[in-house]
PDB file of C-alpha atoms in Angstrom:
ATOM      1  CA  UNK A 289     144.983 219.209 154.846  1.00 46.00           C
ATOM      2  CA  UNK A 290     142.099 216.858 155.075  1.00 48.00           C
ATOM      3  CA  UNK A 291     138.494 218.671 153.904  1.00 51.00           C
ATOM      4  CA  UNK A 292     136.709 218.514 157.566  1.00 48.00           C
ATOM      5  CA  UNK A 293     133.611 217.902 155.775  1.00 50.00           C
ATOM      6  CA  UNK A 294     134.555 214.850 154.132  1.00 51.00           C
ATOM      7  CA  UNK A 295     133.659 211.375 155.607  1.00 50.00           C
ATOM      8  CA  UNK A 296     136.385 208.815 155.846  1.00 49.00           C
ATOM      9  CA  UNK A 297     136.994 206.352 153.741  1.00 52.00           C
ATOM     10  CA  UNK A 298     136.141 203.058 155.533  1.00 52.00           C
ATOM     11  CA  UNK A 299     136.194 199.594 153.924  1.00 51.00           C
ATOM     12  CA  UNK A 300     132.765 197.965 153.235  1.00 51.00           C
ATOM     13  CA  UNK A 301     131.090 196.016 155.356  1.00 52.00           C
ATOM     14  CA  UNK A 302     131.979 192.459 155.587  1.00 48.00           C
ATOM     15  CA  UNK A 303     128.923 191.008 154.164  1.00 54.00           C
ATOM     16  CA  UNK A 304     128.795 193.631 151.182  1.00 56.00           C
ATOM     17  CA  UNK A 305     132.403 191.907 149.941  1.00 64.00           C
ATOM     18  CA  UNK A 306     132.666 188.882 152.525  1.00 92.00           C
ATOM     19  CA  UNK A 307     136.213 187.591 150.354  1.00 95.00           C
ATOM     20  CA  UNK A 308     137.823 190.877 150.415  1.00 96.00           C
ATOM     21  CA  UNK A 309     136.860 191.406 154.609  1.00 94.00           C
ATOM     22  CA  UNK A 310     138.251 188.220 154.934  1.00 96.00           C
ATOM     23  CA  UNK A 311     141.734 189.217 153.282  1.00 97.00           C
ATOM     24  CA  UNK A 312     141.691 192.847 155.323  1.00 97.00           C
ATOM     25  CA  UNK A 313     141.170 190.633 158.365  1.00 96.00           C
ATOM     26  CA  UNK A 314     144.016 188.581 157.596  1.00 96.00           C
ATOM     27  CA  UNK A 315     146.359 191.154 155.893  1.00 97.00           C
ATOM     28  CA  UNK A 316     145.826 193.380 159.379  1.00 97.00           C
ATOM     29  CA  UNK A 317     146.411 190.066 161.845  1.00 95.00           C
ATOM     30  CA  UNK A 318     149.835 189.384 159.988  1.00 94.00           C
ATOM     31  CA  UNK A 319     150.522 192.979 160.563  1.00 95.00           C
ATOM     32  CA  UNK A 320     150.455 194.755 156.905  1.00 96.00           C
ATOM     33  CA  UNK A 321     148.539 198.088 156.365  1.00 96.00           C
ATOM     34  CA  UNK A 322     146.159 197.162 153.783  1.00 98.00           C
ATOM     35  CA  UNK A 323     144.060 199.469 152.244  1.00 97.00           C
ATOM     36  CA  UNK A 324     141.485 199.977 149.015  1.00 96.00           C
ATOM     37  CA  UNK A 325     142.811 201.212 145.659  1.00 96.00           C
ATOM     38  CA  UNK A 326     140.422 202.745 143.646  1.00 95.00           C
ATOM     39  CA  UNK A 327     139.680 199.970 141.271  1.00 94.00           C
ATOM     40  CA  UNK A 328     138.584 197.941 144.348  1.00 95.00           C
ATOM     41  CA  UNK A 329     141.422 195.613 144.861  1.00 97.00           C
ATOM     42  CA  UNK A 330     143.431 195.103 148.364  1.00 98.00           C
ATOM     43  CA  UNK A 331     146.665 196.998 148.388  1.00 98.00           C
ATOM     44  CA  UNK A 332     149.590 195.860 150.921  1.00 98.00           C
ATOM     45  CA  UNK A 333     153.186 196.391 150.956  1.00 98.00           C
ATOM     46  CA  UNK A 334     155.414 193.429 151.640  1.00 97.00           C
ATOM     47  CA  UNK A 335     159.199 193.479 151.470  1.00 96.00           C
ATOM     48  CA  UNK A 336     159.562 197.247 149.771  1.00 97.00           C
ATOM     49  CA  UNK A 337     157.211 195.191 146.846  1.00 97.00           C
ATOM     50  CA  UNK A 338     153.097 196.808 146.633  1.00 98.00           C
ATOM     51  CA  UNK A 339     151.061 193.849 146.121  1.00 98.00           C
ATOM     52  CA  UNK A 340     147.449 193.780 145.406  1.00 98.00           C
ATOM     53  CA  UNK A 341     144.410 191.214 146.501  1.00 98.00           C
ATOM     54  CA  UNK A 342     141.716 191.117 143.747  1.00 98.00           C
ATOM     55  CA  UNK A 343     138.731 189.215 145.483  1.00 97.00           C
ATOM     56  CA  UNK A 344     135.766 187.681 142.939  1.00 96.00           C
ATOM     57  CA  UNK A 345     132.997 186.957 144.183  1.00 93.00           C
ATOM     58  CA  UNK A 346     130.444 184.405 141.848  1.00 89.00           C
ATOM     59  CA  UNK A 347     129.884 181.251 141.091  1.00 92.00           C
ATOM     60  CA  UNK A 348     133.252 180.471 142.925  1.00 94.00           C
ATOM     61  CA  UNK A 349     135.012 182.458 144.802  1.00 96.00           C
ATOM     62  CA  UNK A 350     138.739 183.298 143.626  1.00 97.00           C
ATOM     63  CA  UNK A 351     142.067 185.490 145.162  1.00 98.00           C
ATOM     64  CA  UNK A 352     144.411 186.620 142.957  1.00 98.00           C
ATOM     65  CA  UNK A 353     147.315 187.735 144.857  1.00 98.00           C
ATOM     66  CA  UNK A 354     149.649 189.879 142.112  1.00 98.00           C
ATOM     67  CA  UNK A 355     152.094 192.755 141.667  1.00 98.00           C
ATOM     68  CA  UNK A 356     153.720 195.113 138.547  1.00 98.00           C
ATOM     69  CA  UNK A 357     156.914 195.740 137.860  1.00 98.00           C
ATOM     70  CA  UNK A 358     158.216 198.423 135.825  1.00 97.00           C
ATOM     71  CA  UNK A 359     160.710 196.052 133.021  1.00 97.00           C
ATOM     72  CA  UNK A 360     163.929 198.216 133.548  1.00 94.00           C
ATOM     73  CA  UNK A 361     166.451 199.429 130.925  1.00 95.00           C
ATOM     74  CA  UNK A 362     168.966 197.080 132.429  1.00 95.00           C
ATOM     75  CA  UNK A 363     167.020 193.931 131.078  1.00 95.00           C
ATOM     76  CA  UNK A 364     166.826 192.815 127.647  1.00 95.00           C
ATOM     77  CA  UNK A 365     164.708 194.627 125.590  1.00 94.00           C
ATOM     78  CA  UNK A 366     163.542 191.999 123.751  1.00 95.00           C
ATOM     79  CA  UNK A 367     160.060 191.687 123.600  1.00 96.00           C
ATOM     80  CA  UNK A 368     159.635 187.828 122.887  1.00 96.00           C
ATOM     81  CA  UNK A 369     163.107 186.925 124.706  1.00 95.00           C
ATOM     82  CA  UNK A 370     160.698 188.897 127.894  1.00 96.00           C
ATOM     83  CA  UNK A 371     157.634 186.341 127.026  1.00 97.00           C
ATOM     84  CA  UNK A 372     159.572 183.486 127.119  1.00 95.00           C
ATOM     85  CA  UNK A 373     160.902 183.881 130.332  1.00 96.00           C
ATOM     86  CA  UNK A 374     157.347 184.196 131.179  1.00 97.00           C
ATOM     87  CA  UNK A 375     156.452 181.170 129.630  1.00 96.00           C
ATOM     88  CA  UNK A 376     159.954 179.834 131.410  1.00 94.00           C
ATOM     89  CA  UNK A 377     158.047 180.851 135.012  1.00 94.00           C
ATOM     90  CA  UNK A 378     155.010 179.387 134.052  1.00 95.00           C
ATOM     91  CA  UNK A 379     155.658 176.263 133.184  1.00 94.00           C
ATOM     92  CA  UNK A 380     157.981 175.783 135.951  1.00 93.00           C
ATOM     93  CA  UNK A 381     155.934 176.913 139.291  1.00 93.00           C
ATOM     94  CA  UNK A 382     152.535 175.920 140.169  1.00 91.00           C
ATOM     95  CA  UNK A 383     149.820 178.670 141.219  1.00 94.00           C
ATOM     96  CA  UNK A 384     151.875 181.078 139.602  1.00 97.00           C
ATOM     97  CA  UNK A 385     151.369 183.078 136.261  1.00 97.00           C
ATOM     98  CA  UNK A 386     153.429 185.672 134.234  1.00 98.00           C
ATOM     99  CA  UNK A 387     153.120 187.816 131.194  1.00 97.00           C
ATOM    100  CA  UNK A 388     154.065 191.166 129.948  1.00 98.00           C
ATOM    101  CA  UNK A 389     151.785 194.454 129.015  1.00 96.00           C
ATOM    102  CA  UNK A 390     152.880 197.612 128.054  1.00 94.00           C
ATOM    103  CA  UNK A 391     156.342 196.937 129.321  1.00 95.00           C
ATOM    104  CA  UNK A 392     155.457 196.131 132.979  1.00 97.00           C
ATOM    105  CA  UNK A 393     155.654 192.639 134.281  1.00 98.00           C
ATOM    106  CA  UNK A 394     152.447 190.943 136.002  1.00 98.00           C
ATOM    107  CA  UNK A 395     152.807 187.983 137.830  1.00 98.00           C
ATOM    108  CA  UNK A 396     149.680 186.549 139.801  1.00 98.00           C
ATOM    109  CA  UNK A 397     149.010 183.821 141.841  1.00 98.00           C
ATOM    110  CA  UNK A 398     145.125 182.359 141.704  1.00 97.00           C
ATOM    111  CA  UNK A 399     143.071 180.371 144.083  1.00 97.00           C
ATOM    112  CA  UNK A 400     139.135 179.332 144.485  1.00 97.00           C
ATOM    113  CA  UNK A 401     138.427 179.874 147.903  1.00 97.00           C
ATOM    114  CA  UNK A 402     136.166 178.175 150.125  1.00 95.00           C
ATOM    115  CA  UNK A 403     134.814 179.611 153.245  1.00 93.00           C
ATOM    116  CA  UNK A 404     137.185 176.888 155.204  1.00 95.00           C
ATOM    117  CA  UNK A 405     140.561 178.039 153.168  1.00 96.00           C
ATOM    118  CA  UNK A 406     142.756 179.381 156.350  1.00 96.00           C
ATOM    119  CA  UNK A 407     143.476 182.261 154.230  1.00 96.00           C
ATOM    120  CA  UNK A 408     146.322 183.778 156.063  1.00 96.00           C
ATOM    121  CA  UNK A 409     148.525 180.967 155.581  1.00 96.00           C
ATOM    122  CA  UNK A 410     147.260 180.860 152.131  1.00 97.00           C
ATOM    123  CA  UNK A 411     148.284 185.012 151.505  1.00 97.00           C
ATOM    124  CA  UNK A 412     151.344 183.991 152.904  1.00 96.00           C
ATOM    125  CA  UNK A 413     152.465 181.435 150.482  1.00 96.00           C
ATOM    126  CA  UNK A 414     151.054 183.368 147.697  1.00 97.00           C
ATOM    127  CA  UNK A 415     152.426 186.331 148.373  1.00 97.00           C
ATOM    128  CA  UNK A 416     156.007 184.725 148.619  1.00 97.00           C
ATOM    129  CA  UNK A 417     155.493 182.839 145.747  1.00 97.00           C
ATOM    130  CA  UNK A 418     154.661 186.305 143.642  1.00 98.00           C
ATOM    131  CA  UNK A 419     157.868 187.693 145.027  1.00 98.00           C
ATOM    132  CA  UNK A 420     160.213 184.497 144.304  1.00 97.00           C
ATOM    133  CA  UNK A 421     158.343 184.263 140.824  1.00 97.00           C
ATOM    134  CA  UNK A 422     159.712 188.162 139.776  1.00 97.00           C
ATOM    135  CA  UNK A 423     163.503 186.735 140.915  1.00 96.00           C
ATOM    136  CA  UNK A 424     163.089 183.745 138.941  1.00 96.00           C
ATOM    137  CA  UNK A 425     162.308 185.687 136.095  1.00 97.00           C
ATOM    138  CA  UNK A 426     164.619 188.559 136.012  1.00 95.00           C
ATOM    139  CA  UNK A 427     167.371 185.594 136.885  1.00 95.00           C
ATOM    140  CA  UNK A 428     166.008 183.439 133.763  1.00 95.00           C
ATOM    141  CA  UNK A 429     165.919 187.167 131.719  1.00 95.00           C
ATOM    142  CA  UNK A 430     169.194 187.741 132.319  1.00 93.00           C
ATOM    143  CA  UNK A 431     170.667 184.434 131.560  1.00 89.00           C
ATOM    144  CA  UNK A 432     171.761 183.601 135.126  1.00 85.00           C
ATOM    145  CA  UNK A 433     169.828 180.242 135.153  1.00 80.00           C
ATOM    146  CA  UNK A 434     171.155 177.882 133.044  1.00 64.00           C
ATOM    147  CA  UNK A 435     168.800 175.655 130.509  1.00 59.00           C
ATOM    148  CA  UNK A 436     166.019 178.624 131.534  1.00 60.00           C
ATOM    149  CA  UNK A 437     164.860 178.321 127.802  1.00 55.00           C
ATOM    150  CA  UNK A 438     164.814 181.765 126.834  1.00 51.00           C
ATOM    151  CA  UNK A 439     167.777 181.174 124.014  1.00 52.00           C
ATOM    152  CA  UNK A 440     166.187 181.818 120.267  1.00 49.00           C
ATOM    153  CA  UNK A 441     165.231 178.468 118.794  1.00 43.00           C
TER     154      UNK A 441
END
């Protein structure tokens, strides 16, 4: 049960974080449930996947759209065989980046953002392209894609 005392926890205001308001605005409009993980970063849930918006505000303004994935017992164990189908996934997509740490998979896809950027449109693609990048990956980890590079030298 909820402590009746406590005050809710609402997003900040648009002009304390005007990036990440932007990407709760659009997030909501497309119909996700975004919310605020404690480190800050915009949470959603696309496809089964949890996704997360980091929004940094500076200089220039960038979105990095990215997810985690637990590497599972099924896939090579490998360590560098893992990192080269990173490297694989890199190298072959634009906007998109992979790598490993502490056995979890992070892929991430970074923008700048100006205040014109239709940002819905450009969630959208991002957030595909994260999804499509983790396929690629476990395909080229497993050996299903042929010339994927991930053979020893």
């Amino acid at each position: 049960m909820t402590d009746p005392t406590s005050l809710p926890n609402f997003p900040p205001t648009p002009d304390e974080h005007p990036l990440r308001g932007r990407v709760l605005d659009a997030l909501i409009d497309e119909g996700y449930e975004p919310n605020i993980d404690p480190d800050g970063d915009v949470a959603f849930t696309v496809q089964e996947q949890q996704l997360f918006v980091r929004c940094m505000e500076g200089d220039f303004t960038v979105m990095r759209v990215f997810g985690q994935w637990q590497v599972g017992d099924e896939v090579p164990q490998d360590l560098l065989s893992q990192l080269r189908a990173c490297n694989e996934l890199t190298l072959r997509l634009n906007v998109v980046k992979a790598g490993i740490a502490n056995g979890t998979l992070v892929v991430t896809g970074e923008h700048v953002i100006a205040p014109e950027t239709d940002l819905r449109a450009l969630l959208d693609v991002t957030t595909q392209l994260v999804l499509s990048a983790v396929h690629l990956w476990h395909e080229t980890i497993m050996g299903r894609i042929p010339g994927a590079g991930t053979e020893q030298a």
